mmCIF file of C-alpha atoms in Angstrom:
data_model
loop_
_atom_site.group_PDB
_atom_site.id
_atom_site.type_symbol
_atom_site.label_atom_id
_atom_site.label_comp_id
_atom_site.label_asym_id
_atom_site.label_seq_id
_atom_site.Cartn_x
_atom_site.Cartn_y
_atom_site.Cartn_z
ATOM 1 C CA MET A 1 61.713 -62.015 34.461
ATOM 2 C CA ASN A 2 59.839 -59.032 36.326
ATOM 3 C CA ASN A 3 59.657 -55.760 34.602
ATOM 4 C CA PRO A 4 60.969 -52.925 36.096
ATOM 5 C CA PRO A 5 59.025 -50.053 37.551
ATOM 6 C CA GLN A 6 57.244 -47.797 34.944
ATOM 7 C CA PHE A 7 56.688 -44.244 36.200
ATOM 8 C CA THR A 8 57.227 -40.927 33.704
ATOM 9 C CA TRP A 9 58.446 -38.146 34.439
ATOM 10 C CA ASP A 10 55.440 -36.234 35.316
ATOM 11 C CA ASP A 11 54.888 -38.509 38.128
ATOM 12 C CA LEU A 12 58.225 -37.288 39.677
ATOM 13 C CA GLN A 13 57.058 -33.593 39.214
ATOM 14 C CA PHE A 14 54.081 -34.170 41.582
ATOM 15 C CA PHE A 15 56.098 -36.584 44.116
ATOM 16 C CA LEU A 16 58.160 -33.625 44.441
ATOM 17 C CA ALA A 17 55.905 -30.894 44.753
ATOM 18 C CA VAL A 18 53.951 -32.529 47.589
ATOM 19 C CA ALA A 19 57.561 -33.349 49.189
ATOM 20 C CA ARG A 20 58.189 -29.950 48.939
ATOM 21 C CA THR A 21 54.834 -28.415 50.413
ATOM 22 C CA GLY A 22 53.761 -31.304 52.465
ATOM 23 C CA GLN A 23 50.169 -30.351 51.313
ATOM 24 C CA LEU A 24 48.296 -31.870 48.063
ATOM 25 C CA SER A 25 46.470 -28.583 47.997
ATOM 26 C CA THR A 26 49.311 -26.331 47.635
ATOM 27 C CA ALA A 27 51.132 -28.683 45.636
ATOM 28 C CA ALA A 28 48.066 -28.590 43.036
ATOM 29 C CA ARG A 29 48.138 -24.921 42.670
ATOM 30 C CA GLN A 30 52.100 -24.663 41.952
ATOM 31 C CA LEU A 31 51.065 -27.554 39.048
ATOM 32 C CA ARG A 32 47.963 -25.938 37.977
ATOM 33 C CA SER A 33 46.223 -29.291 38.605
ATOM 34 C CA SER A 34 43.450 -30.164 41.317
ATOM 35 C CA HIS A 35 43.965 -32.142 44.674
ATOM 36 C CA ALA A 36 42.395 -35.406 43.685
ATOM 37 C CA THR A 37 44.589 -35.671 40.407
ATOM 38 C CA VAL A 38 47.866 -34.794 42.566
ATOM 39 C CA SER A 39 46.599 -37.659 45.332
ATOM 40 C CA ARG A 40 45.881 -40.020 42.301
ATOM 41 C CA ARG A 41 49.307 -39.712 40.796
ATOM 42 C CA ILE A 42 50.993 -39.972 44.443
ATOM 43 C CA ASP A 43 49.214 -43.313 44.689
ATOM 44 C CA ARG A 44 49.817 -44.352 41.178
ATOM 45 C CA LEU A 45 53.528 -43.917 41.839
ATOM 46 C CA GLU A 46 53.871 -45.598 45.354
ATOM 47 C CA PHE A 47 51.837 -48.977 43.629
ATOM 48 C CA THR A 48 54.285 -48.796 40.574
ATOM 49 C CA LEU A 49 57.085 -48.687 43.126
ATOM 50 C CA LYS A 50 55.780 -50.719 45.685
ATOM 51 C CA VAL A 51 56.918 -48.646 48.442
ATOM 52 C CA LYS A 52 55.443 -46.044 50.515
ATOM 53 C CA LEU A 53 57.210 -42.479 50.166
ATOM 54 C CA PHE A 54 54.370 -40.451 52.267
ATOM 55 C CA GLU A 55 52.924 -41.032 55.850
ATOM 56 C CA ARG A 56 49.585 -39.423 55.485
ATOM 57 C CA ASN A 57 48.258 -37.187 58.805
ATOM 58 C CA PRO A 58 45.902 -34.593 59.256
ATOM 59 C CA ARG A 59 48.718 -32.219 58.700
ATOM 60 C CA GLY A 60 49.619 -33.149 55.290
ATOM 61 C CA TYR A 61 52.018 -35.692 53.537
ATOM 62 C CA VAL A 62 55.153 -36.496 55.593
ATOM 63 C CA LEU A 63 58.209 -37.932 53.609
ATOM 64 C CA THR A 64 58.934 -41.691 54.687
ATOM 65 C CA ALA A 65 62.874 -42.488 54.853
ATOM 66 C CA MET A 66 62.347 -44.540 51.502
ATOM 67 C CA GLY A 67 60.774 -40.608 50.115
ATOM 68 C CA THR A 68 63.685 -38.884 51.573
ATOM 69 C CA ARG A 69 65.812 -41.024 49.136
ATOM 70 C CA PHE A 70 63.670 -40.780 46.422
ATOM 71 C CA VAL A 71 63.730 -36.781 46.748
ATOM 72 C CA GLU A 72 67.525 -37.004 45.709
ATOM 73 C CA THR A 73 66.987 -39.106 42.776
ATOM 74 C CA ALA A 74 64.192 -37.272 41.682
ATOM 75 C CA GLU A 75 66.148 -34.071 42.085
ATOM 76 C CA ARG A 76 68.610 -35.107 39.833
ATOM 77 C CA MET A 77 66.604 -36.003 37.509
ATOM 78 C CA GLU A 78 64.842 -32.715 37.778
ATOM 79 C CA GLN A 79 67.914 -30.976 37.135
ATOM 80 C CA GLU A 80 69.185 -33.004 34.390
ATOM 81 C CA THR A 81 65.822 -32.115 32.538
ATOM 82 C CA GLU A 82 66.171 -28.260 33.086
ATOM 83 C CA ARG A 83 69.749 -28.493 31.779
ATOM 84 C CA LEU A 84 68.446 -30.331 28.885
ATOM 85 C CA ARG A 85 65.922 -28.141 28.014
ATOM 86 C CA ALA A 86 67.919 -25.239 28.476
ATOM 87 C CA ASP A 87 70.150 -27.086 25.842
ATOM 88 C CA LEU A 88 67.109 -27.961 23.161
ATOM 89 C CA ALA A 89 65.867 -24.490 23.437
ATOM 90 C CA ASP A 90 66.297 -22.378 20.538
ATOM 91 C CA GLY A 91 66.186 -18.477 20.382
ATOM 92 C CA SER A 92 62.061 -18.531 19.957
ATOM 93 C CA MET A 93 61.374 -21.118 22.478
ATOM 94 C CA ALA A 94 64.276 -19.812 25.523
ATOM 95 C CA GLN A 95 61.998 -17.642 27.028
ATOM 96 C CA ARG A 96 59.056 -19.417 27.862
ATOM 97 C CA GLY A 97 57.622 -21.321 30.992
ATOM 98 C CA LEU A 98 56.897 -19.961 34.601
ATOM 99 C CA VAL A 99 59.240 -18.411 37.060
ATOM 100 C CA ARG A 100 58.712 -17.723 40.886
ATOM 101 C CA LEU A 101 60.738 -14.595 42.288
ATOM 102 C CA SER A 102 61.030 -14.177 45.880
ATOM 103 C CA ALA A 103 61.584 -10.655 47.361
ATOM 104 C CA PRO A 104 61.628 -8.318 49.970
ATOM 105 C CA GLU A 105 58.091 -6.271 50.093
ATOM 106 C CA GLY A 106 60.175 -3.031 49.456
ATOM 107 C CA PHE A 107 62.095 -4.121 46.512
ATOM 108 C CA ALA A 108 59.078 -5.783 44.716
ATOM 109 C CA ASN A 109 56.096 -3.032 45.768
ATOM 110 C CA PHE A 110 58.443 -0.082 45.087
ATOM 111 C CA PHE A 111 60.776 -1.178 42.307
ATOM 112 C CA PHE A 112 59.872 -4.402 40.786
ATOM 113 C CA ALA A 113 56.211 -3.709 40.490
ATOM 114 C CA THR A 114 56.885 -0.536 38.368
ATOM 115 C CA VAL A 115 58.873 -2.343 35.796
ATOM 116 C CA LEU A 116 56.611 -5.075 35.355
ATOM 117 C CA PRO A 117 55.255 -3.473 32.149
ATOM 118 C CA GLN A 118 58.365 -3.490 30.324
ATOM 119 C CA PHE A 119 58.996 -7.291 31.856
ATOM 120 C CA ALA A 120 55.868 -8.184 29.925
ATOM 121 C CA ALA A 121 56.696 -6.165 26.709
ATOM 122 C CA GLN A 122 60.084 -8.247 26.476
ATOM 123 C CA HIS A 123 58.848 -11.601 27.548
ATOM 124 C CA PRO A 124 55.332 -12.022 26.437
ATOM 125 C CA HIS A 125 55.326 -15.644 27.091
ATOM 126 C CA LEU A 126 57.039 -16.180 30.514
ATOM 127 C CA ALA A 127 54.482 -16.302 33.194
ATOM 128 C CA LEU A 128 56.058 -14.753 36.842
ATOM 129 C CA GLU A 129 54.915 -15.338 40.181
ATOM 130 C CA LEU A 130 56.087 -12.725 42.889
ATOM 131 C CA VAL A 131 56.674 -13.816 46.296
ATOM 132 C CA THR A 132 56.778 -11.102 48.898
ATOM 133 C CA ILE A 133 56.014 -12.877 52.362
ATOM 134 C CA GLN A 134 58.289 -11.907 55.244
ATOM 135 C CA GLN A 135 59.975 -14.883 55.129
ATOM 136 C CA ILE A 136 63.166 -16.441 53.245
ATOM 137 C CA MET A 137 62.014 -19.039 50.179
ATOM 138 C CA SER A 138 63.826 -22.189 50.305
ATOM 139 C CA LEU A 139 65.712 -22.207 47.050
ATOM 140 C CA SER A 140 67.359 -25.597 47.797
ATOM 141 C CA ARG A 141 63.384 -27.246 48.095
ATOM 142 C CA LYS A 142 62.831 -25.139 44.971
ATOM 143 C CA GLU A 143 59.705 -23.092 46.810
ATOM 144 C CA ALA A 144 61.615 -20.154 44.211
ATOM 145 C CA ASP A 145 63.658 -20.074 41.340
ATOM 146 C CA LEU A 146 64.947 -17.201 41.999
ATOM 147 C CA SER A 147 65.268 -14.603 45.108
ATOM 148 C CA VAL A 148 66.466 -10.896 45.729
ATOM 149 C CA VAL A 149 68.097 -10.869 49.064
ATOM 150 C CA LEU A 150 69.642 -8.525 51.231
ATOM 151 C CA ASP A 151 72.581 -10.700 52.162
ATOM 152 C CA GLU A 152 74.839 -12.407 49.824
ATOM 153 C CA PRO A 153 74.289 -16.453 50.337
ATOM 154 C CA LYS A 154 77.149 -18.141 52.146
ATOM 155 C CA GLY A 155 78.010 -21.489 51.129
ATOM 156 C CA GLY A 156 75.737 -23.762 49.327
ATOM 157 C CA PRO A 157 75.325 -24.545 45.775
ATOM 158 C CA TYR A 158 74.111 -21.306 44.861
ATOM 159 C CA PHE A 159 74.744 -18.522 42.361
ATOM 160 C CA ALA A 160 74.326 -15.208 43.682
ATOM 161 C CA GLU A 161 75.206 -11.669 41.879
ATOM 162 C CA LYS A 162 75.013 -7.990 43.550
ATOM 163 C CA LEU A 163 72.038 -6.087 41.858
ATOM 164 C CA THR A 164 72.778 -2.752 43.470
ATOM 165 C CA ASP A 165 73.457 -0.718 46.805
ATOM 166 C CA TYR A 166 70.374 1.127 48.387
ATOM 167 C CA HIS A 167 70.327 3.818 50.869
ATOM 168 C CA LEU A 168 68.528 4.602 53.907
ATOM 169 C CA GLN A 169 67.852 7.919 56.121
ATOM 170 C CA ILE A 170 65.656 8.623 58.901
ATOM 171 C CA TYR A 171 62.553 10.060 57.778
ATOM 172 C CA GLY A 172 59.168 11.836 59.862
ATOM 173 C CA SER A 173 56.389 13.648 58.296
ATOM 174 C CA ARG A 174 56.609 17.461 58.025
ATOM 175 C CA ASP A 175 53.761 17.801 60.465
ATOM 176 C CA TYR A 176 55.210 15.638 63.072
ATOM 177 C CA LEU A 177 58.379 17.377 62.925
ATOM 178 C CA ALA A 178 56.864 20.521 63.169
ATOM 179 C CA LYS A 179 55.206 19.653 66.569
ATOM 180 C CA ALA A 180 58.141 17.697 67.701
ATOM 181 C CA PRO A 181 61.367 18.536 69.550
ATOM 182 C CA ALA A 182 64.048 19.684 67.776
ATOM 183 C CA ILE A 183 66.461 17.256 66.098
ATOM 184 C CA THR A 184 69.912 18.388 65.891
ATOM 185 C CA CYS A 185 72.172 15.172 66.534
ATOM 186 C CA ARG A 186 71.772 11.724 67.482
ATOM 187 C CA GLU A 187 71.153 12.061 71.110
ATOM 188 C CA ASP A 188 67.972 13.955 70.215
ATOM 189 C CA LEU A 189 66.344 11.196 68.390
ATOM 190 C CA LEU A 190 65.875 9.336 71.805
ATOM 191 C CA GLU A 191 63.111 11.911 72.604
ATOM 192 C CA HIS A 192 61.130 10.609 69.688
ATOM 193 C CA PRO A 193 58.887 7.913 69.150
ATOM 194 C CA PHE A 194 60.386 5.281 66.191
ATOM 195 C CA VAL A 195 58.610 3.098 64.092
ATOM 196 C CA SER A 196 60.501 -0.243 62.863
ATOM 197 C CA TYR A 197 60.504 -3.665 62.304
ATOM 198 C CA ILE A 198 59.359 -6.557 64.944
ATOM 199 C CA GLU A 199 62.949 -7.583 66.113
ATOM 200 C CA GLU A 200 62.145 -11.172 66.792
ATOM 201 C CA MET A 201 60.603 -11.516 63.344
ATOM 202 C CA ILE A 202 63.527 -9.727 61.633
ATOM 203 C CA PHE A 203 64.171 -12.428 58.295
ATOM 204 C CA ALA A 204 67.754 -10.803 57.193
ATOM 205 C CA PRO A 205 70.410 -9.369 59.290
ATOM 206 C CA GLY A 206 70.781 -6.214 56.400
ATOM 207 C CA LEU A 207 67.293 -4.957 58.147
ATOM 208 C CA ASP A 208 68.554 -4.929 61.701
ATOM 209 C CA TYR A 209 69.903 -1.468 61.356
ATOM 210 C CA LEU A 210 68.427 0.227 64.636
ATOM 211 C CA GLY A 211 71.569 -0.483 66.386
ATOM 212 C CA ASP A 212 73.532 1.448 63.589
ATOM 213 C CA VAL A 213 72.099 4.867 64.293
ATOM 214 C CA HIS A 214 72.041 4.749 68.210
ATOM 215 C CA PRO A 215 72.171 1.656 70.550
ATOM 216 C CA ARG A 216 69.370 3.369 72.805
ATOM 217 C CA ILE A 217 66.661 3.719 70.449
ATOM 218 C CA LYS A 218 63.614 1.765 71.210
ATOM 219 C CA PRO A 219 60.988 1.616 68.629
ATOM 220 C CA GLN A 220 57.182 2.442 69.638
ATOM 221 C CA PHE A 221 55.419 0.813 66.900
ATOM 222 C CA GLN A 222 56.777 -1.959 65.547
ATOM 223 C CA SER A 223 55.700 -4.063 62.005
ATOM 224 C CA SER A 224 56.783 -6.601 59.943
ATOM 225 C CA SER A 225 55.450 -4.971 56.850
ATOM 226 C CA ILE A 226 57.569 -1.920 55.558
ATOM 227 C CA PHE A 227 54.980 -0.581 53.961
ATOM 228 C CA ALA A 228 52.924 -0.015 57.533
ATOM 229 C CA GLN A 229 56.050 1.502 58.543
ATOM 230 C CA LEU A 230 55.805 4.126 55.550
ATOM 231 C CA THR A 231 52.195 4.440 56.023
ATOM 232 C CA ALA A 232 52.774 4.923 59.985
ATOM 233 C CA THR A 233 55.640 7.498 59.598
ATOM 234 C CA ARG A 234 53.690 9.318 56.592
ATOM 235 C CA ASN A 235 50.669 9.690 59.312
ATOM 236 C CA GLY A 236 52.989 11.127 61.899
ATOM 237 C CA LEU A 237 53.374 8.474 64.277
ATOM 238 C CA GLY A 238 57.062 9.134 64.502
ATOM 239 C CA LEU A 239 60.354 8.508 62.752
ATOM 240 C CA CYS A 240 61.549 5.726 60.934
ATOM 241 C CA ILE A 241 64.581 4.460 58.512
ATOM 242 C CA LEU A 242 63.073 3.823 55.308
ATOM 243 C CA PRO A 243 65.366 2.924 51.969
ATOM 244 C CA TYR A 244 65.533 6.279 49.896
ATOM 245 C CA PHE A 245 64.264 4.965 46.508
ATOM 246 C CA PHE A 246 60.486 4.540 48.214
ATOM 247 C CA ALA A 247 60.326 7.335 50.837
ATOM 248 C CA SER A 248 61.607 10.109 48.029
ATOM 249 C CA ARG A 249 58.706 9.507 46.405
ATOM 250 C CA TYR A 250 56.494 11.300 49.169
ATOM 251 C CA PRO A 251 56.860 14.770 49.958
ATOM 252 C CA GLU A 252 55.164 14.839 53.029
ATOM 253 C CA LEU A 253 58.387 12.913 54.279
ATOM 254 C CA VAL A 254 61.858 14.882 55.344
ATOM 255 C CA ARG A 255 64.924 13.459 55.858
ATOM 256 C CA VAL A 256 66.469 13.701 59.471
ATOM 257 C CA LEU A 257 70.107 14.470 59.900
ATOM 258 C CA PRO A 258 70.709 13.747 56.336
ATOM 259 C CA GLU A 259 74.260 14.781 56.678
ATOM 260 C CA GLU A 260 75.140 12.646 59.604
ATOM 261 C CA ILE A 261 73.130 9.370 58.936
ATOM 262 C CA ASP A 262 73.112 7.491 55.739
ATOM 263 C CA LEU A 263 73.112 3.807 56.084
ATOM 264 C CA LYS A 264 74.162 1.589 52.994
ATOM 265 C CA ARG A 265 72.675 -1.848 52.194
ATOM 266 C CA HIS A 266 72.480 -4.350 48.881
ATOM 267 C CA TYR A 267 70.486 -6.277 46.773
ATOM 268 C CA TRP A 268 71.434 -9.380 45.677
ATOM 269 C CA ILE A 269 69.856 -12.078 43.180
ATOM 270 C CA THR A 270 70.645 -15.463 43.892
ATOM 271 C CA CYS A 271 69.292 -18.898 42.426
ATOM 272 C CA HIS A 272 70.460 -22.480 42.563
ATOM 273 C CA ARG A 273 73.383 -23.117 40.377
ATOM 274 C CA ASP A 274 71.262 -25.586 38.090
ATOM 275 C CA LEU A 275 68.918 -23.254 37.546
ATOM 276 C CA LYS A 276 71.309 -20.535 36.574
ATOM 277 C CA GLN A 277 71.378 -21.338 32.778
ATOM 278 C CA ALA A 278 67.509 -22.054 32.718
ATOM 279 C CA PRO A 279 66.456 -19.697 29.703
ATOM 280 C CA ARG A 280 63.325 -18.706 31.456
ATOM 281 C CA VAL A 281 65.514 -17.937 34.695
ATOM 282 C CA ARG A 282 68.218 -16.133 32.967
ATOM 283 C CA ALA A 283 65.920 -14.209 31.307
ATOM 284 C CA VAL A 284 64.723 -12.920 34.777
ATOM 285 C CA ILE A 285 67.937 -12.415 35.836
ATOM 286 C CA ASP A 286 69.086 -10.231 33.003
ATOM 287 C CA PHE A 287 65.893 -8.441 32.871
ATOM 288 C CA LEU A 288 66.635 -7.469 36.461
ATOM 289 C CA ARG A 289 70.195 -6.402 36.104
ATOM 290 C CA GLU A 290 69.558 -4.279 33.186
ATOM 291 C CA ALA A 291 66.264 -2.502 35.106
ATOM 292 C CA VAL A 292 68.301 -1.931 38.357
ATOM 293 C CA ARG A 293 71.395 -0.173 36.112
ATOM 294 C CA GLY A 294 68.877 1.844 34.353
ATOM 295 C CA GLU A 295 67.209 3.273 37.732
ATOM 296 C CA ASP A 296 70.462 3.674 39.447
ATOM 297 C CA ALA A 297 69.734 7.032 40.611
ATOM 298 C CA ARG A 298 66.816 5.546 42.346
ATOM 299 C CA PHE A 299 68.470 3.843 44.785
ATOM 300 C CA VAL A 300 70.984 6.540 45.968
ATOM 301 C CA PRO A 301 70.381 9.887 47.287
ATOM 302 C CA PRO A 302 71.886 12.949 44.340
ATOM 303 C CA TYR A 303 74.644 13.987 47.589
ATOM 304 C CA VAL A 304 75.891 10.688 48.693
ATOM 305 C CA THR A 305 79.603 10.489 47.220
ATOM 306 C CA ALA A 306 81.891 7.095 47.353
ATOM 307 C CA ALA A 307 83.071 8.965 50.628
ATOM 308 C CA GLY A 308 79.708 9.176 52.390
ATOM 309 C CA PRO A 309 77.015 11.938 52.569
ATOM 310 C CA ALA A 310 78.206 15.526 51.137
ATOM 311 C CA ARG A 311 77.719 18.339 53.186
ATOM 312 C CA ARG A 312 74.981 20.288 52.033
ATOM 313 C CA THR A 313 74.049 24.316 52.451
ATOM 314 C CA ARG A 314 71.051 23.759 54.701
ATOM 315 C CA ALA A 315 69.635 20.905 56.611
ATOM 316 C CA ASP A 316 66.519 19.174 55.623
ATOM 317 C CA VAL A 317 65.101 19.463 58.887
#
């Protein structure tokens, strides 16, 4: 009688890492291993199973038809392993491991980075990877364990919870506004250069807000980076729609038409349902929820009410 193929869960972890990234070097970084070790593990798994899982080419590793089928089996085993770890973990071991969080640049740099010392103090055994590249990380392919997103996920096997509302206004630098034509209504905005996102690179509908201010605004400078937009605005390049929670930190920036223009957006925290109860993931979700709740005033201007911007006794500009 032939013995069944023998392989370990470690072999499957190496397989999944390569299947999701298509690159030995990227998989090695994720696994904190070496390029050679990952290659050796894949070769061993294929030899054990007596089946070809990947096609090798100069651009990387591409799943074969059998490899694609094997991904489904391996991911089910991964999910069950996560559940088992969660069930077995006691209070002292529950919050250990590595969590990869994907978040928009603004939220990551101007909020989450500011509360990282508290996170480290509360969870000394949790390692964190914060990804801020301008694209949506795939939760289904486990490119990230958790994501902060601007739009609630529609459908799919995902848990989602709203973290907070946040508000945006139009800002300009004091020096720019002192020299530029006066702004008393929305039509006046057409006389000013705008700083904004590159239209075809907007990665979330929640960032497409120029049309909400005026349908005929055409930006003069565009960038995929909100930090670059902020820097350009502070240096007097023009007007820009910026989140209150970080634009308000800069005294050289002034709100434009604050009584009339106030946009509200939302941040959501989301993850694959299979990871929701993993102790390491749950710890980050709980921390984010409490951190945002404790800093709620940073996201909403003090004069904004449930009915919208309140009238002020004097204009900002």
